[in-house]
Amino acid sequence: MINMKNIRETISSYIKEPSFIFFLVFLASLVAFIYKTMQIENMTNNYVKYDKIIDRLSILDNDFDMFLSQKLTFVNYDDVTNDIKQFRVNLSLLEKAKFFNHYSKKIKKDLDNLKIEFGKKNDLIERYKSYNATTVSSLSYIFSFAQAMKYKKETYKEINGVIFDLTKLFIGIKLNDKTIDGDIRDINSIYKKDSKDDLKYLWLNVKQTTKNILILNELNKDIKYIKLKKIIKQIRYKIEQSYKKKINNLEILSIIIFIISIIFLFIFVYKYIIFLRNAKDLVSFRYAVENSDNIVVITDADRNITYVNEAFIKNTGYTKEEVLGENPRILKSGLLPQEFYDEMNVLLDQGKKWSGDFINKNKYGKIYYEKASITPIYKYSKLMGYLSIKLNITDYIEQEKRVIHLAQHDQLTGLKNRRAMEIEVEQNLKDAKVAGVRVAILFLDLDNFKNINDLLGHNIGDLLLKSIAKRLKNNLDESDSIYRFGGDEFTIVITKNVNEKNILMIAKRVINLVNKPLIIKNNDISSSASIGISLYPEDGEDMTTLLKNADIAMYSSKISGKNRYKFYYENFSQELKKSINIEHELSNALKNSEFSVVYQPKYSLKNKKIFALELLIRWNNEKIGTVSPDIFIPIAENLGLIYDIGKYVFAEACRDFKDLKQNLTDLKHISVNVSAIQLNDKNLKKDFEKIMEEEKVTPKDLAIEITETSLMRNIEENVKILNEFSSAGFTICMDDFGTGYSSLNYLVQLPINNIKIDKTFVDVIFSGKKELEMIKSIISISDNLDFLTIAEGIETQEQEDLLKHLGVDFGQGFYFSKPLPKKELLTRYK
Amino acid sequence: MLMKKAIFSIFVVSIFLFADGITPIPLKVTDVNPKKVSLGHKLFFDPILSRNDTVACVNCHILSDGGDDNRRFSIGIDGQLGNINSPTVYNARYNFAQFWNGRAKSLKEQAFGPIENPIEMGNNFPNLIKTLKKSSYKQEFNAVYKDGITKQNIVDAIAEYEKTLITPNSPFDKYLRGDKDALNSVQKEGYELFKSKGCISCHNGINIGGNLYAKFGVFEDAKSKSLGRYEVTKNKLDKYFFKVPTLRNIARTSPYLHDGRYNTLDGVVRFMLEHQLGRKAKKSDVHKIVAFLLSLNGKLTK
């Protein structure tokens, strides 16, 4: 049963194939053509057959006429009898239905006429036979009588006359009735005179013969009225015409059929060539489909899988055998809602193409993503099945996730970045608004991070950031989000239990965490952070405002001395306005002559005489008041203003030196602080020389004071530059010595003249044993290397005495003199 | 005078001179289907053809005795008497028509007649076919004819058999074939008279007759009850015209003429000479002609 159905389906599918139909039509036409050709031959054969019959009828009719012309002759009637029989037989051959089918039913009428006329002729012949037979025997009697008669001359003469008349009749000479009647009367009168038997029979025979001859003559006349010949001719003509017409039609028809069959043959061949090409294409397509990276699945109309390609097997883990006949829903992961499939089915049921992304699971339960398009396949407007082309996009999706992760995370610390923060905080604020809760943003900036970077290099700086990030991450609640905002800035967003007390505790904890000592690559690093806190909703309704305000609060912490936290409050903003405007004001400070300089003396501990003056800059702005160099110098460095400020300071020193030298006779030089950034300016020395030339001072009148920490960065280069300055005649003074990390090796290489012992050592000279030892070491090194030592920040008599005792050469500090403007200094030491 | 006589002689001679008047019967029948013949043979002898299983063809066409029944009129079913003399079945195939009035053009047509004639076999074809189908004829017909037992096939078989009923090798045929001793001198004279008296003008051809119609009573009224061919054609001209019968085996088929009015050949020859030929019948002539007629007996089929 199934086989039969399959076969039927196969056949019907072939029959539907256009090229096959064309082939069938071609075959049918060819058969029709052959059939028509055979018909033509058949018709010709038939025509020849019937024509022969008509021929025979015609010949027989001629025979009949021949027979009828043999008047008064003895004839063996078998011949004519046979002829009649033959005529009848041939006639019956024409009477058959086939004959009319071959020609026309109209011929039937002619044939009927033919039969009627033949009947007439037949009757005539029969009559002719009868009368001819009688007449022949009568004539025979009469001639025999005449041959043998022995009568009187008169009688003889009379009989002879009669016989002569009969002879005339016999040979066809017409006699009038009178003559014949006369003859018969004559014979009768002879018989009556001489009543002999033979005369009686003579009279009877003459009477009979004359009568018969007349009848025979009449019959001969009648022959003319029989139209047998004409009808035969007519039939012959008609069948010939009919035959010619039919043959002509058939020939035209068969030519048409032949042309049609040729046309269909061409169409078939053309279609077949296309079919072959398609078949070739199909092989290529199949190869392409088989080896495509796209997953190809074909189902029947009931959505049972009928085909899957290699990619399917590779991606799902199923073998062909396992999935053929199955519904593709076996791949469902259940991760997509039913509505997703419902929407897809609505489209497919409408016969439309669907495309979308599946989340499926493979044979082993592993989830994978597919970009899929499903197209219903229609053939002759009947749904044949579905074609599904899918691409496994799992890698892509994962990659995308990674990209998003990367885009939202800081690579160095692994924390979420600013971008992520913006997205998440927006969401947090939305959620908080709905829930009616508060959110806190802690803005954290590491203090002095720039110094660490400058002194120890970026590597160490990076490691520091990493360590702090790790600490924060490990020690804060999971619900608290930490972001690296950029550089050394972090934000901490708190969404749970946001109240002042709680936030305060968290801020304290963060500061403690940052303050914890840290050893990075054998460097002891202490770090601190300034934190600003803003709260939603009171400090801002949107992220930008909240961040700005947290930043302001942080800035306030910085200004307030760093390593602390501050909550934002509204007036706070007003107070800090000037601070925030430092940068803006600083850039105009030089132009507006807002800078001024003061000098702090460096004096000999032995004779208390002023040996040198350290120039210190002061900035007084109308709006923001006096700003410490500790704050604005780094800003000036960042803004690139430091070069001009540096030149201004150096020029002031040069200009003031002569006046001061006149009053302070022991004054050797004025020292100017130069930052590492300035030092790296290639034009620095030229600029200084130009200024000195203008002010008519020499390098020995000036000292360059540079901090140990800034020297250590880029030490090799700095050694070179300082050597140039030193050889030019400048005094080189190392500031803040002891706080940095100078190695002895560098101390030897550097062209140092003076060393300043940092205030931190001096401060604890009585309490810190280590620091005292440190001072002693510095003094010892300086003795050995011919450095002059200067102790900073001497504030008491005891400090001065001890330092003097230890062998320090010079002192500086509030105990001797605070920094003073030039005017005041001149007044005091006049 | 002599001249005239010579002319007449030429006329007389010319009438019969070139006439190949009579031809012999073939020695064998070859144009038949043996199967049909054997079936027809069986039917010919079987009274099953008649309504009550009493009359067979052979009843009136006794083959051992000239192919007729030697009665003036034949006796049909239930002993009914016919009104016409039964013609011989022998050599009937050479007749141009069958029956005295020629109403059947062929043997087949003839065969319909007696079966359905109420005073001959008194049957009808539907009944006959029914009867035959119940008999062993069913297989026999099926063996010969595709369409089995039909009206046409029944008469076809009978006619086919009748075609075989010929009587070759009569002494006269032998004579015609060149055996000059086959006839004695009287018979030879009789043959000459047969020709010169004009008998041959009607009795000619292979069957010595049977190829034309002739008026019965040309010179004198023959007093016939039957109107002959007129009965078929209803044409006045055909009144008293009868088929000229065959003279083969004539000695075996008395009585003679359509109404069997003569029992002897002498009688019928005399009648013919006087009524049909208009001549005086001399005793010696009649004797000689009868002697000739006796030479026309052929070999009968057994």
Coordinates of N, CA, C and O in Angstrom, one line a residue, chain A residues 375-514:
Chain A
T375 N 11.2 30.1 6.3 CA 10.4 30.5 5.2 C 9.5 29.3 4.8 O 10.0 28.2 4.7
P376 N 8.2 29.5 4.7 CA 7.4 28.4 4.3 C 7.6 28.2 2.8 O 7.8 29.1 2.0
I377 N 7.7 26.9 2.4 CA 7.9 26.6 1.0 C 6.6 26.2 0.3 O 5.9 25.3 0.8
Y378 N 6.3 26.9 -0.7 CA 5.1 26.6 -1.4 C 5.4 26.1 -2.8 O 6.3 26.6 -3.5
K379 N 4.7 25.1 -3.2 CA 4.8 24.7 -4.6 C 3.4 24.5 -5.2 O 2.6 23.8 -4.6
Y380 N 3.1 25.1 -6.3 CA 1.8 25.1 -6.9 C 0.8 25.5 -5.8 O -0.3 24.8 -5.6
S381 N 1.1 26.6 -5.0 CA 0.3 27.1 -4.0 C -0.1 26.1 -2.9 O -1.1 26.3 -2.2
K382 N 0.7 25.0 -2.8 CA 0.4 24.1 -1.7 C 1.6 24.1 -0.8 O 2.8 24.1 -1.3
L383 N 1.3 24.1 0.5 CA 2.4 24.2 1.5 C 3.2 22.9 1.4 O 2.6 21.8 1.7
M384 N 4.5 22.9 1.1 CA 5.3 21.7 1.0 C 6.1 21.5 2.3 O 6.4 20.4 2.6
G385 N 6.4 22.6 3.0 CA 7.2 22.5 4.2 C 7.8 23.8 4.6 O 7.3 24.8 4.1
Y386 N 8.9 23.7 5.4 CA 9.5 25.0 5.8 C 11.0 24.8 5.7 O 11.6 23.8 5.9
L387 N 11.6 26.0 5.3 CA 13.0 26.0 5.2 C 13.5 26.9 6.3 O 13.1 28.1 6.4
S388 N 14.4 26.4 7.1 CA 15.0 27.2 8.2 C 16.5 27.4 8.0 O 17.2 26.4 7.9
I389 N 16.9 28.6 8.0 CA 18.4 28.9 7.9 C 18.8 29.6 9.1 O 18.2 30.6 9.5
K390 N 19.8 29.0 9.8 CA 20.1 29.6 11.1 C 21.6 29.7 11.2 O 22.4 29.0 10.5
L391 N 22.0 30.7 12.0 CA 23.5 30.9 12.2 C 23.7 30.9 13.7 O 23.0 31.6 14.5
N392 N 24.6 30.1 14.1 CA 25.0 30.0 15.5 C 25.7 31.3 15.9 O 26.8 31.5 15.4
I393 N 25.1 32.1 16.7 CA 25.7 33.4 17.1 C 26.1 33.4 18.5 O 26.3 34.5 19.1
T394 N 26.3 32.2 19.1 CA 26.7 32.2 20.5 C 28.0 32.9 20.8 O 28.1 33.7 21.7
D395 N 29.0 32.6 19.9 CA 30.3 33.3 20.1 C 30.1 34.8 20.0 O 30.7 35.5 20.8
Y396 N 29.3 35.2 19.0 CA 29.1 36.6 18.8 C 28.5 37.3 20.0 O 29.0 38.3 20.5
I397 N 27.5 36.6 20.5 CA 26.8 37.1 21.7 C 27.8 37.2 22.9 O 27.8 38.2 23.6
E398 N 28.6 36.1 23.1 CA 29.5 36.1 24.2 C 30.6 37.2 24.0 O 30.9 37.9 25.0
Q399 N 31.0 37.4 22.8 CA 31.9 38.4 22.4 C 31.4 39.8 22.8 O 32.0 40.6 23.4
E400 N 30.1 39.9 22.4 CA 29.4 41.2 22.6 C 29.4 41.4 24.1 O 29.6 42.5 24.6
K401 N 29.1 40.4 24.9 CA 29.0 40.5 26.3 C 30.4 41.0 26.9 O 30.5 41.8 27.7
R402 N 31.4 40.3 26.3 CA 32.8 40.7 26.7 C 33.1 42.1 26.4 O 33.7 42.9 27.2
V403 N 32.7 42.5 25.2 CA 32.9 43.9 24.7 C 32.2 44.9 25.7 O 32.8 45.9 26.2
I404 N 30.9 44.5 26.0 CA 30.2 45.4 27.0 C 30.9 45.4 28.3 O 31.1 46.5 28.9
H405 N 31.4 44.2 28.7 CA 32.2 44.2 30.0 C 33.4 45.1 29.9 O 33.7 45.9 30.8
L406 N 34.1 44.9 28.8 CA 35.3 45.7 28.6 C 35.0 47.2 28.6 O 35.6 48.0 29.2
A407 N 33.9 47.5 27.9 CA 33.5 48.9 27.7 C 33.1 49.5 29.1 O 33.2 50.7 29.3
Q408 N 32.6 48.6 29.9 CA 32.1 49.1 31.2 C 33.1 48.9 32.4 O 32.7 49.1 33.5
H409 N 34.2 48.3 32.1 CA 35.2 48.0 33.2 C 36.5 48.6 32.9 O 36.9 48.8 31.8
D410 N 37.1 48.9 34.0 CA 38.5 49.5 33.9 C 39.4 48.3 33.9 O 39.4 47.4 34.7
Q411 N 40.3 48.4 32.9 CA 41.2 47.2 32.7 C 42.2 47.1 33.9 O 42.6 46.0 34.3
L412 N 42.6 48.2 34.3 CA 43.7 48.2 35.4 C 43.2 47.6 36.7 O 43.8 46.7 37.2
T413 N 42.1 48.2 37.1 CA 41.7 47.8 38.5 C 40.6 46.7 38.5 O 40.3 46.1 39.5
G414 N 40.0 46.5 37.3 CA 38.9 45.5 37.2 C 37.6 46.1 37.7 O 36.6 45.4 37.7
L415 N 37.7 47.3 38.2 CA 36.4 47.9 38.6 C 35.6 48.4 37.4 O 36.1 48.5 36.3
K416 N 34.3 48.6 37.7 CA 33.5 49.2 36.6 C 33.9 50.6 36.4 O 34.4 51.3 37.3
N417 N 33.8 51.0 35.1 CA 34.4 52.4 34.8 C 33.3 53.4 34.9 O 32.1 53.2 35.2
R418 N 33.7 54.6 34.4 CA 32.8 55.7 34.5 C 31.5 55.5 33.6 O 30.4 55.8 34.0
R419 N 31.8 54.9 32.5 CA 30.7 54.6 31.6 C 29.6 53.7 32.3 O 28.4 54.0 32.2
A420 N 30.1 52.6 32.9 CA 29.2 51.7 33.6 C 28.5 52.5 34.7 O 27.3 52.3 34.9
M421 N 29.3 53.3 35.3 CA 28.7 54.1 36.5 C 27.5 54.9 36.0 O 26.5 55.0 36.6
E422 N 27.8 55.6 34.9 CA 26.7 56.5 34.3 C 25.4 55.7 34.1 O 24.3 56.1 34.5
I423 N 25.6 54.5 33.4 CA 24.4 53.7 33.1 C 23.8 53.2 34.4 O 22.5 53.3 34.6
E424 N 24.6 52.7 35.4 CA 24.1 52.1 36.6 C 23.5 53.2 37.5 O 22.4 52.9 38.1
V425 N 24.1 54.3 37.6 CA 23.6 55.3 38.5 C 22.3 55.8 38.0 O 21.3 56.0 38.8
E426 N 22.2 56.0 36.7 CA 20.9 56.5 36.1 C 19.8 55.5 36.6 O 18.7 55.9 37.0
Q427 N 20.1 54.2 36.5 CA 19.2 53.2 36.8 C 18.9 53.2 38.3 O 17.7 53.1 38.7
N428 N 20.0 53.4 39.1 CA 19.8 53.4 40.6 C 18.9 54.6 41.0 O 18.0 54.4 41.8
L429 N 19.1 55.7 40.3 CA 18.3 56.9 40.6 C 16.8 56.6 40.3 O 15.9 57.0 41.0
K430 N 16.6 56.0 39.1 CA 15.3 55.7 38.7 C 14.6 54.8 39.7 O 13.5 55.0 40.2
D431 N 15.3 53.7 40.1 CA 14.8 52.8 41.1 C 14.5 53.5 42.4 O 13.5 53.2 43.0
A432 N 15.5 54.4 42.8 CA 15.3 55.0 44.1 C 14.1 55.9 44.1 O 13.3 56.0 45.0
K433 N 13.9 56.6 42.9 CA 12.8 57.5 42.8 C 11.5 56.7 43.0 O 10.6 57.1 43.7
V434 N 11.4 55.5 42.3 CA 10.2 54.7 42.4 C 10.1 54.2 43.9 O 9.0 54.3 44.4
A435 N 11.2 53.8 44.5 CA 11.1 53.2 45.8 C 11.0 54.3 46.9 O 10.7 54.0 48.0
G436 N 11.4 55.5 46.5 CA 11.4 56.6 47.4 C 12.5 56.5 48.5 O 12.3 56.8 49.6
V437 N 13.6 56.1 48.0 CA 14.7 55.9 49.0 C 15.9 56.9 48.6 O 15.8 57.5 47.5
R438 N 16.9 56.9 49.4 CA 18.0 57.8 49.1 C 19.2 57.1 48.5 O 19.3 55.9 48.7
V439 N 20.1 57.8 47.8 CA 21.3 57.2 47.2 C 22.4 58.1 47.6 O 22.3 59.3 47.6
A440 N 23.6 57.5 47.9 CA 24.7 58.3 48.3 C 25.8 58.1 47.3 O 26.0 56.9 46.8
I441 N 26.5 59.2 46.9 CA 27.6 59.1 46.0 C 28.9 59.6 46.7 O 28.9 60.7 47.1
L442 N 29.8 58.7 46.8 CA 31.1 59.1 47.5 C 32.1 59.3 46.4 O 32.4 58.4 45.6
F443 N 32.6 60.6 46.3 CA 33.6 60.9 45.3 C 35.0 60.9 45.9 O 35.2 61.7 46.9
L444 N 35.9 60.0 45.5 CA 37.1 59.8 46.2 C 38.3 60.2 45.3 O 38.3 59.8 44.1
D445 N 39.2 61.0 45.8 CA 40.4 61.3 45.0 C 41.6 61.1 45.9 O 41.7 61.5 47.0
L446 N 42.6 60.3 45.3 CA 43.8 60.0 46.1 C 44.6 61.3 46.3 O 44.8 62.1 45.3
D447 N 45.1 61.5 47.5 CA 46.0 62.7 47.7 C 47.4 62.4 47.2 O 47.9 61.3 47.4
N448 N 48.0 63.4 46.7 CA 49.4 63.3 46.3 C 49.7 62.1 45.3 O 50.9 61.6 45.3
F449 N 48.7 61.7 44.6 CA 49.0 60.5 43.7 C 50.0 61.0 42.6 O 50.8 60.2 42.2
K450 N 49.9 62.2 42.2 CA 50.7 62.7 41.2 C 52.2 62.6 41.6 O 53.0 62.2 40.8
N451 N 52.4 62.9 42.9 CA 53.8 62.8 43.4 C 54.3 61.4 43.3 O 55.5 61.2 42.9
I452 N 53.5 60.5 43.7 CA 53.9 59.1 43.7 C 54.2 58.7 42.2 O 55.3 58.0 42.0
N453 N 53.4 59.1 41.3 CA 53.6 58.8 39.9 C 54.9 59.4 39.4 O 55.7 58.8 38.8
D454 N 55.1 60.7 39.8 CA 56.3 61.4 39.4 C 57.6 60.8 40.0 O 58.6 60.6 39.3
L455 N 57.5 60.5 41.3 CA 58.7 60.0 41.9 C 59.0 58.5 41.6 O 60.1 58.2 41.3
L456 N 58.0 57.7 41.7 CA 58.2 56.2 41.6 C 57.9 55.7 40.2 O 58.1 54.5 40.0
G457 N 57.3 56.5 39.4 CA 57.0 56.0 38.0 C 55.6 55.5 38.0 O 54.9 55.2 39.0
H458 N 55.1 55.4 36.7 CA 53.7 55.0 36.5 C 53.4 53.6 36.9 O 52.3 53.3 37.4
N459 N 54.4 52.7 36.8 CA 54.2 51.3 37.2 C 53.7 51.2 38.7 O 52.7 50.6 39.0
I460 N 54.4 51.9 39.5 CA 54.1 51.9 40.9 C 52.8 52.5 41.1 O 51.9 52.0 41.9
G461 N 52.5 53.7 40.4 CA 51.3 54.3 40.6 C 50.1 53.4 40.2 O 49.1 53.3 40.9
D462 N 50.3 52.7 39.1 CA 49.3 51.7 38.7 C 49.0 50.7 39.7 O 47.9 50.3 40.0
L463 N 50.1 50.2 40.3 CA 50.0 49.1 41.3 C 49.3 49.6 42.5 O 48.5 48.9 43.1
L464 N 49.6 50.9 42.8 CA 48.9 51.5 44.0 C 47.4 51.5 43.7 O 46.6 51.1 44.6
L465 N 47.0 52.0 42.5 CA 45.6 52.1 42.2 C 44.9 50.7 42.3 O 43.8 50.6 42.8
K466 N 45.6 49.8 41.8 CA 45.2 48.4 41.8 C 44.9 47.9 43.2 O 43.9 47.3 43.5
S467 N 45.9 48.2 44.1 CA 45.8 47.7 45.5 C 44.7 48.4 46.2 O 43.9 47.7 46.9
I468 N 44.5 49.7 46.0 CA 43.5 50.4 46.7 C 42.1 49.9 46.2 O 41.2 49.7 47.0
A469 N 42.0 49.7 44.9 CA 40.8 49.2 44.3 C 40.4 47.9 44.9 O 39.3 47.6 45.3
K470 N 41.4 47.0 45.1 CA 41.2 45.7 45.6 C 40.8 45.8 47.1 O 39.8 45.1 47.5
R471 N 41.4 46.7 47.8 CA 41.0 46.9 49.2 C 39.6 47.3 49.3 O 38.8 46.7 50.1
L472 N 39.2 48.3 48.5 CA 37.9 48.9 48.6 C 36.9 47.7 48.3 O 35.9 47.5 48.9
K473 N 37.2 47.1 47.2 CA 36.3 46.0 46.7 C 36.1 45.0 47.8 O 35.0 44.5 48.0
N474 N 37.2 44.6 48.4 CA 37.1 43.5 49.4 C 36.5 43.9 50.7 O 36.0 43.0 51.4
N475 N 36.5 45.1 51.0 CA 36.1 45.5 52.3 C 34.7 46.3 52.3 O 34.3 46.6 53.4
L476 N 34.2 46.5 51.2 CA 32.9 47.2 51.2 C 31.8 46.2 50.9 O 32.1 45.0 50.4
D477 N 30.6 46.6 51.3 CA 29.5 45.6 51.1 C 29.3 45.4 49.6 O 29.6 46.2 48.7
E478 N 28.8 44.2 49.3 CA 28.6 43.9 47.9 C 27.6 44.8 47.2 O 27.6 45.1 46.0
S479 N 26.7 45.3 48.0 CA 25.6 46.2 47.5 C 26.2 47.5 47.1 O 25.6 48.3 46.4
D480 N 27.3 47.8 47.7 CA 27.9 49.1 47.4 C 28.8 49.0 46.1 O 29.7 48.2 46.1
S481 N 28.5 49.9 45.1 CA 29.2 49.8 43.9 C 30.4 50.7 43.9 O 30.2 51.9 44.3
I482 N 31.5 50.2 43.4 CA 32.7 51.0 43.3 C 33.1 51.2 41.9 O 33.1 50.2 41.1
Y483 N 33.3 52.4 41.4 CA 33.7 52.6 40.1 C 35.0 53.4 40.1 O 35.3 54.2 40.9
R484 N 35.9 53.1 39.0 CA 37.0 54.0 38.8 C 36.6 55.1 37.9 O 36.3 54.8 36.7
F485 N 36.5 56.2 38.5 CA 36.0 57.4 37.7 C 36.9 57.9 36.7 O 36.6 58.3 35.6
G486 N 38.2 57.7 37.0 CA 39.3 58.2 36.0 C 40.5 58.6 36.9 O 40.3 59.1 38.0
G487 N 41.7 58.3 36.3 CA 42.9 58.7 37.0 C 42.9 58.1 38.4 O 42.8 56.9 38.6
D488 N 43.1 59.0 39.4 CA 43.1 58.5 40.8 C 41.8 58.8 41.5 O 41.7 58.9 42.7
E489 N 40.7 58.9 40.6 CA 39.4 59.2 41.2 C 38.5 57.9 41.2 O 38.5 57.2 40.2
F490 N 37.8 57.7 42.3 CA 36.9 56.6 42.4 C 35.6 57.1 42.9 O 35.5 58.2 43.5
T491 N 34.5 56.4 42.5 CA 33.2 56.8 43.1 C 32.6 55.5 43.7 O 32.8 54.4 43.2
I492 N 32.0 55.7 44.9 CA 31.3 54.6 45.5 C 29.8 55.0 45.6 O 29.5 56.1 46.1
V493 N 29.0 54.2 45.1 CA 27.6 54.5 45.1 C 26.9 53.5 46.1 O 27.0 52.3 46.0
I494 N 26.1 54.1 47.0 CA 25.5 53.3 48.1 C 24.0 53.5 47.9 O 23.5 54.6 47.8
T495 N 23.3 52.4 47.8 CA 21.9 52.4 47.6 C 21.1 51.9 48.8 O 19.9 52.0 48.8
K496 N 21.8 51.2 49.7 CA 21.1 50.5 50.8 C 21.4 51.2 52.1 O 22.5 51.6 52.4
N497 N 20.3 51.4 52.9 CA 20.5 52.0 54.2 C 21.2 53.3 54.2 O 22.2 53.5 54.9
V498 N 20.7 54.2 53.3 CA 21.4 55.4 53.1 C 20.9 56.4 54.2 O 19.8 56.9 54.1
N499 N 21.7 56.6 55.2 CA 21.5 57.7 56.2 C 22.8 58.2 56.6 O 23.9 57.6 56.4
E500 N 22.8 59.4 57.2 CA 24.1 60.1 57.4 C 25.0 59.3 58.2 O 26.2 59.2 58.0
K501 N 24.5 58.6 59.2 CA 25.3 57.9 60.2 C 26.1 56.7 59.4 O 27.3 56.5 59.6
N502 N 25.3 56.1 58.7 CA 25.8 55.0 57.9 C 26.9 55.4 56.9 O 27.9 54.8 56.8
I503 N 26.6 56.4 56.2 CA 27.5 56.9 55.1 C 28.8 57.4 55.8 O 29.9 57.1 55.3
L504 N 28.6 58.1 56.9 CA 29.8 58.6 57.7 C 30.7 57.4 58.0 O 31.9 57.5 57.8
M505 N 30.1 56.3 58.4 CA 30.9 55.1 58.8 C 31.6 54.6 57.6 O 32.8 54.2 57.7
I506 N 30.9 54.5 56.5 CA 31.5 54.0 55.3 C 32.6 54.9 54.9 O 33.7 54.4 54.6
A507 N 32.5 56.2 54.9 CA 33.5 57.1 54.5 C 34.7 57.0 55.4 O 35.9 56.9 54.9
K508 N 34.5 56.9 56.7 CA 35.6 56.7 57.6 C 36.4 55.4 57.3 O 37.6 55.4 57.2
R509 N 35.6 54.4 57.0 CA 36.2 53.1 56.7 C 37.0 53.2 55.4 O 38.1 52.6 55.4
V510 N 36.5 53.9 54.5 CA 37.3 54.0 53.2 C 38.6 54.8 53.5 O 39.6 54.3 53.0
I511 N 38.5 55.8 54.2 CA 39.8 56.6 54.5 C 40.8 55.7 55.2 O 42.0 55.7 54.9
N512 N 40.3 54.9 56.2 CA 41.2 54.0 56.9 C 41.8 53.0 56.0 O 43.0 52.7 56.1
L513 N 41.0 52.5 55.1 CA 41.5 51.5 54.1 C 42.6 52.1 53.2 O 43.6 51.5 52.9
V514 N 42.4 53.4 52.8 CA 43.4 54.0 52.0 C 44.7 54.3 52.8 O 45.8 54.1 52.2

